[in-house]
Short mmCIF file of C-alpha atoms in Angstrom, two decimals:
data_model
loop_
_atom_site.label_atom_id
_atom_site.label_comp_id
_atom_site.label_asym_id
_atom_site.label_seq_id
_atom_site.Cartn_x
_atom_site.Cartn_y
_atom_site.Cartn_z
CA ILE A 185 1.06 -7.00 -19.34
CA GLU A 186 -1.11 -4.28 -20.77
CA VAL A 187 -1.94 -1.63 -18.18
CA GLY A 188 -2.59 1.25 -20.54
CA GLN A 189 -3.50 1.96 -24.13
CA VAL A 190 -3.50 4.69 -26.75
CA PHE A 191 -6.18 5.08 -29.42
CA TYR A 192 -5.98 7.09 -32.63
CA LEU A 193 -9.29 8.93 -33.12
CA GLY A 194 -8.43 10.96 -36.20
CA THR A 195 -11.03 13.67 -36.80
CA LYS A 196 -14.05 11.61 -35.69
CA TYR A 197 -14.71 13.93 -32.74
CA SER A 198 -12.77 17.06 -33.63
CA LYS A 199 -14.64 17.60 -36.92
CA PRO A 200 -18.17 17.70 -35.34
CA MET A 201 -16.83 19.94 -32.54
CA ASN A 202 -15.02 22.17 -35.03
CA ALA A 203 -11.87 21.75 -32.97
CA ALA A 204 -9.39 23.56 -35.18
CA TYR A 205 -6.06 25.37 -35.06
CA LEU A 206 -4.30 27.80 -37.39
CA ASP A 207 -1.33 26.36 -39.25
CA GLU A 208 1.86 28.27 -40.09
CA LYS A 209 0.12 29.85 -43.11
CA GLY A 210 -2.86 30.97 -41.02
CA ASN A 211 -5.21 28.37 -42.46
CA SER A 212 -7.73 26.62 -40.20
CA GLN A 213 -6.99 22.91 -39.79
CA ILE A 214 -9.10 20.28 -37.99
CA MET A 215 -7.17 18.63 -35.18
CA PHE A 216 -6.29 14.96 -35.25
CA MET A 217 -7.10 13.39 -31.92
CA GLY A 218 -6.00 10.49 -29.82
CA CYS A 219 -6.73 9.31 -26.32
CA TYR A 220 -4.92 7.26 -23.77
CA GLY A 221 -5.74 5.62 -20.51
CA ILE A 222 -4.09 3.83 -17.65
CA GLY A 223 -6.26 1.11 -16.17
CA ILE A 224 -6.18 1.32 -12.39
CA SER A 225 -7.55 -2.20 -11.99
CA ARG A 226 -5.10 -3.48 -14.62
CA THR A 227 -2.22 -1.82 -12.78
CA ALA A 228 -3.27 -3.45 -9.51
CA ALA A 229 -3.69 -6.83 -11.21
CA ALA A 230 -0.23 -6.54 -12.80
CA ALA A 231 1.33 -5.64 -9.45
CA ILE A 232 -0.34 -8.63 -7.79
CA GLU A 233 0.67 -10.94 -10.63
CA GLN A 234 4.29 -9.99 -10.06
CA ASN A 235 4.17 -9.76 -6.23
CA HIS A 236 2.51 -12.68 -4.50
CA ASP A 237 3.20 -16.01 -2.90
CA GLU A 238 1.14 -19.04 -1.89
CA ARG A 239 -0.33 -17.10 1.07
CA GLY A 240 -1.56 -14.06 -0.86
CA ILE A 241 -0.66 -10.61 -2.14
CA ILE A 242 2.61 -8.82 -1.38
CA TRP A 243 1.86 -5.18 -2.24
CA PRO A 244 4.73 -3.02 -3.46
CA LEU A 245 5.03 -0.22 -0.92
CA PRO A 246 4.16 2.70 -3.25
CA ILE A 247 0.74 1.23 -4.13
CA ALA A 248 -0.06 -0.69 -0.95
CA PRO A 249 -3.41 0.16 0.65
CA PHE A 250 -1.50 0.61 3.93
CA HIS A 251 2.23 0.65 4.71
CA VAL A 252 1.99 -1.30 7.97
CA GLU A 253 -0.52 -3.40 9.87
CA VAL A 254 -0.52 -3.46 13.67
CA ILE A 255 -1.81 -6.77 15.00
CA PRO A 256 -2.68 -6.94 18.71
CA LEU A 257 -2.87 -10.59 19.76
CA SER A 258 -5.41 -9.99 22.52
CA ASN A 259 -7.89 -7.35 23.58
CA LYS A 260 -6.31 -6.92 27.01
CA ASP A 261 -5.69 -3.33 28.02
CA GLU A 262 -1.88 -3.45 27.99
CA VAL A 263 -1.73 -5.03 24.51
CA MET A 264 -4.40 -2.72 23.06
CA ASN A 265 -2.85 0.39 24.61
CA VAL A 266 0.56 -0.38 23.08
CA ALA A 267 -1.03 -1.28 19.71
CA LYS A 268 -3.07 1.94 19.63
CA LYS A 269 -0.06 4.05 20.65
CA LEU A 270 2.03 2.49 17.86
CA HIS A 271 -0.81 3.13 15.42
CA ASP A 272 -1.17 6.77 16.49
CA ASP A 273 2.59 7.45 16.56
CA LEU A 274 3.03 6.02 13.05
CA VAL A 275 0.04 7.92 11.66
CA GLU A 276 1.48 11.12 13.15
CA LYS A 277 4.63 10.51 11.08
CA GLY A 278 2.61 10.04 7.88
CA VAL A 279 2.68 6.25 7.78
CA GLU A 280 -0.55 4.65 6.54
CA VAL A 281 -1.52 2.15 9.23
CA LEU A 282 -4.20 -0.49 9.61
CA ILE A 283 -4.87 -1.89 13.08
CA ASP A 284 -6.53 -5.30 13.27
CA ASP A 285 -8.44 -4.93 16.50
CA ARG A 286 -10.92 -7.70 15.68
CA ASP A 287 -11.70 -10.24 18.36
CA GLU A 288 -10.14 -13.11 16.41
CA ARG A 289 -7.49 -15.76 17.03
CA ALA A 290 -3.89 -14.87 16.12
CA GLY A 291 -3.84 -17.44 13.29
CA VAL A 292 -6.87 -15.85 11.65
CA LYS A 293 -5.30 -12.39 11.88
CA PHE A 294 -1.99 -13.64 10.45
CA ALA A 295 -3.72 -15.48 7.58
CA ASP A 296 -5.78 -12.41 6.73
CA ALA A 297 -2.71 -10.17 6.94
CA ASP A 298 -0.84 -12.45 4.51
CA LEU A 299 -3.80 -12.55 2.15
CA ILE A 300 -4.21 -8.74 2.14
CA GLY A 301 -0.46 -8.28 1.69
CA ILE A 302 0.35 -5.10 3.60
CA PRO A 303 4.17 -4.73 3.32
CA TYR A 304 5.01 -4.53 7.06
CA ARG A 305 3.41 -5.87 10.21
CA ILE A 306 3.88 -5.15 13.88
CA ILE A 307 2.68 -7.84 16.26
CA VAL A 308 1.84 -6.85 19.82
CA GLY A 309 1.38 -9.74 22.24
CA GLU A 310 1.40 -10.31 25.98
CA LYS A 311 4.50 -12.55 25.90
CA GLY A 312 6.50 -10.04 23.90
CA LEU A 313 5.43 -7.15 26.11
CA LYS A 314 6.58 -9.08 29.20
CA ASP A 315 10.03 -9.03 27.54
CA GLY A 316 9.55 -5.37 26.58
CA VAL A 317 9.31 -6.04 22.82
CA VAL A 318 6.97 -6.27 19.85
CA GLU A 319 7.62 -8.13 16.61
CA PHE A 320 8.34 -6.30 13.38
CA LYS A 321 8.10 -8.32 10.17
CA GLU A 322 8.21 -7.65 6.45
CA ARG A 323 5.49 -9.43 4.46
CA LYS A 324 7.98 -10.32 1.73
CA GLY A 325 9.75 -12.72 4.06
CA GLY A 326 12.63 -12.67 6.38
CA ASP A 327 12.85 -13.04 10.10
CA ALA A 328 10.77 -11.12 12.59
CA LEU A 329 12.72 -8.48 14.50
CA ARG A 330 12.05 -7.99 18.18
CA LEU A 331 11.98 -4.27 18.93
CA LYS A 332 11.15 -2.14 21.92
CA PRO A 333 7.82 -0.44 21.22
CA GLU A 334 9.49 2.97 21.42
CA ASP A 335 11.91 1.96 18.61
CA VAL A 336 9.22 0.91 16.11
CA VAL A 337 8.57 4.37 14.64
CA LYS A 338 12.28 4.97 14.11
CA LYS A 339 12.58 1.56 12.40
CA MET A 340 9.58 2.25 10.14
CA MET A 341 10.99 5.62 9.14
CA PHE A 342 14.22 3.83 8.19
CA VAL A 343 12.67 0.98 6.17
CA ILE A 344 10.01 2.91 4.28
CA PRO A 345 11.71 4.33 1.21
CA ALA A 346 11.25 7.96 0.22
CA LYS A 347 9.35 6.80 -2.88
CA ALA A 348 6.38 6.03 -0.63
CA GLY A 349 6.09 9.77 -0.04
CA ILE A 350 6.96 9.79 3.65
CA GLN A 351 9.47 12.28 5.00
#
């Protein structure tokens, strides 16, 4: 997968610009030039090519648009208050968070979350809150963990590796 390239330019540009240096004998020499580039879109495409499943993208954490998505399953006050608190608490710790507060069915939100591919998701629903828990799930697979809302930030700080730039 080509994500970057290097080009030899020779003196095509340095000669007209008189871009020169002095060699070890003090003589003026025209520079030989090259250029290189990393394609941002190519890098993203390569990451997606290597990290996806039948439901959509699975972003590697260091280049994910967000680290975690909070999905409230209703717009009722209790659910939204917990979802917003989780969002705010995670943001305060430096976690990049998306909250899906759209007025959509749970299935639509889950399908969109899979398609977008944010590495972690926290699901806040009425049933879970009655039991005092929210669901924590990794996009890459695995079982959903049921956590107390107050334990979510601690869990996120444990699972997000230092390479994502979060202390």
